[in-house]
């Protein structure tokens, strides 16, 4: 699993590396738009990971995650919106997609 820390080496929306004899490879591309741009407050990332089980290619999984977050502090302090979409491809079995929407509101008590 993970020689240092917990087992969540690659954190994705659907799949996590947790199977015996599994190798996982991942890459992430992230971008935060400049405050002077038309997309001020928007940040996004694309995350791809491939999970392979030694000796059994039928258990391989690939996942691509897309996340877009919009910080709306300019309009309502503490408010942000986020949309996430995951595309999961299994070597065998049915593939799936998973879409989620989040509303975050930070406030003091």
GROMACS .gro file of C-alpha atoms in nm:
model
  109
    1UNK     CA    1   0.000   0.000   0.000
    2UNK     CA    2   0.169   0.322   0.112
    3UNK     CA    3   0.495   0.306   0.305
    4UNK     CA    4   0.442   0.661   0.437
    5UNK     CA    5   0.112   0.802   0.562
    6UNK     CA    6  -0.227   0.655   0.483
    7UNK     CA    7  -0.335   0.444   0.186
    8UNK     CA    8  -0.488   0.736  -0.008
    9UNK     CA    9  -0.194   0.810  -0.233
   10UNK     CA   10  -0.415   0.910  -0.527
   11UNK     CA   11  -0.747   1.066  -0.434
   12UNK     CA   12  -1.011   1.059  -0.705
   13UNK     CA   13  -1.384   1.097  -0.719
   14UNK     CA   14  -1.471   0.728  -0.761
   15UNK     CA   15  -1.169   0.493  -0.753
   16UNK     CA   16  -0.897   0.472  -0.489
   17UNK     CA   17  -0.583   0.265  -0.501
   18UNK     CA   18  -0.646  -0.006  -0.243
   19UNK     CA   19  -0.616  -0.349  -0.408
   20UNK     CA   20  -0.337  -0.598  -0.346
   21UNK     CA   21  -0.054  -0.596  -0.604
   22UNK     CA   22  -0.188  -0.276  -0.758
   23UNK     CA   23   0.020  -0.012  -0.932
   24UNK     CA   24  -0.133   0.330  -0.981
   25UNK     CA   25  -0.011   0.610  -1.206
   26UNK     CA   26  -0.159   0.960  -1.208
   27UNK     CA   27  -0.117   1.306  -1.351
   28UNK     CA   28  -0.296   1.631  -1.277
   29UNK     CA   29  -0.320   1.958  -1.467
   30UNK     CA   30  -0.462   2.249  -1.269
   31UNK     CA   31  -0.521   2.615  -1.349
   32UNK     CA   32  -0.644   2.920  -1.158
   33UNK     CA   33  -0.753   3.211  -1.375
   34UNK     CA   34  -0.591   3.548  -1.305
   35UNK     CA   35  -0.786   3.801  -1.097
   36UNK     CA   36  -0.766   4.042  -1.392
   37UNK     CA   37  -0.924   3.795  -1.639
   38UNK     CA   38  -1.289   3.760  -1.738
   39UNK     CA   39  -1.294   3.429  -1.545
   40UNK     CA   40  -1.185   3.581  -1.213
   41UNK     CA   41  -1.254   3.337  -0.928
   42UNK     CA   42  -1.256   3.025  -1.148
   43UNK     CA   43  -1.015   2.738  -1.096
   44UNK     CA   44  -1.016   2.397  -1.260
   45UNK     CA   45  -0.826   2.072  -1.277
   46UNK     CA   46  -0.809   1.761  -1.490
   47UNK     CA   47  -0.689   1.446  -1.315
   48UNK     CA   48  -0.612   1.115  -1.486
   49UNK     CA   49  -0.515   0.789  -1.315
   50UNK     CA   50  -0.455   0.434  -1.428
   51UNK     CA   51  -0.484   0.144  -1.183
   52UNK     CA   52  -0.325  -0.186  -1.284
   53UNK     CA   53  -0.325  -0.518  -1.097
   54UNK     CA   54  -0.009  -0.725  -1.157
   55UNK     CA   55  -0.084  -1.030  -1.370
   56UNK     CA   56  -0.454  -0.956  -1.425
   57UNK     CA   57  -0.526  -0.695  -1.693
   58UNK     CA   58  -0.900  -0.771  -1.665
   59UNK     CA   59  -0.904  -0.574  -1.337
   60UNK     CA   60  -0.742  -0.257  -1.475
   61UNK     CA   61  -0.926   0.073  -1.425
   62UNK     CA   62  -0.874   0.421  -1.571
   63UNK     CA   63  -1.041   0.732  -1.426
   64UNK     CA   64  -1.050   1.087  -1.558
   65UNK     CA   65  -1.180   1.362  -1.327
   66UNK     CA   66  -1.275   1.716  -1.425
   67UNK     CA   67  -1.341   1.975  -1.156
   68UNK     CA   68  -1.437   2.342  -1.190
   69UNK     CA   69  -1.475   2.572  -0.891
   70UNK     CA   70  -1.610   2.927  -0.887
   71UNK     CA   71  -1.528   3.144  -0.586
   72UNK     CA   72  -1.816   3.391  -0.549
   73UNK     CA   73  -1.667   3.598  -0.264
   74UNK     CA   74  -1.707   3.908  -0.479
   75UNK     CA   75  -2.086   3.870  -0.457
   76UNK     CA   76  -2.146   3.671  -0.135
   77UNK     CA   77  -1.862   3.638   0.115
   78UNK     CA   78  -1.780   3.273   0.185
   79UNK     CA   79  -1.976   3.129  -0.109
   80UNK     CA   80  -1.830   2.907  -0.381
   81UNK     CA   81  -1.972   2.657  -0.629
   82UNK     CA   82  -1.808   2.343  -0.763
   83UNK     CA   83  -1.892   2.093  -1.038
   84UNK     CA   84  -1.713   1.759  -1.071
   85UNK     CA   85  -1.738   1.492  -1.338
   86UNK     CA   86  -1.566   1.153  -1.337
   87UNK     CA   87  -1.532   0.910  -1.626
   88UNK     CA   88  -1.439   0.559  -1.513
   89UNK     CA   89  -1.337   0.290  -1.763
   90UNK     CA   90  -1.314  -0.068  -1.639
   91UNK     CA   91  -1.119  -0.327  -1.841
   92UNK     CA   92  -1.418  -0.560  -1.796
   93UNK     CA   93  -1.769  -0.470  -1.689
   94UNK     CA   94  -1.973  -0.155  -1.731
   95UNK     CA   95  -1.803   0.183  -1.743
   96UNK     CA   96  -1.958   0.471  -1.551
   97UNK     CA   97  -1.975   0.846  -1.518
   98UNK     CA   98  -2.039   1.035  -1.196
   99UNK     CA   99  -2.139   1.401  -1.183
  100UNK     CA  100  -2.159   1.602  -0.861
  101UNK     CA  101  -2.243   1.961  -0.775
  102UNK     CA  102  -2.136   2.132  -0.451
  103UNK     CA  103  -2.231   2.456  -0.281
  104UNK     CA  104  -1.985   2.573  -0.017
  105UNK     CA  105  -2.060   2.846   0.232
  106UNK     CA  106  -1.807   2.937   0.499
  107UNK     CA  107  -1.929   3.128   0.801
  108UNK     CA  108  -1.829   3.196   1.158
  109UNK     CA  109  -2.027   3.083   1.458
   0.00000   0.00000   0.00000
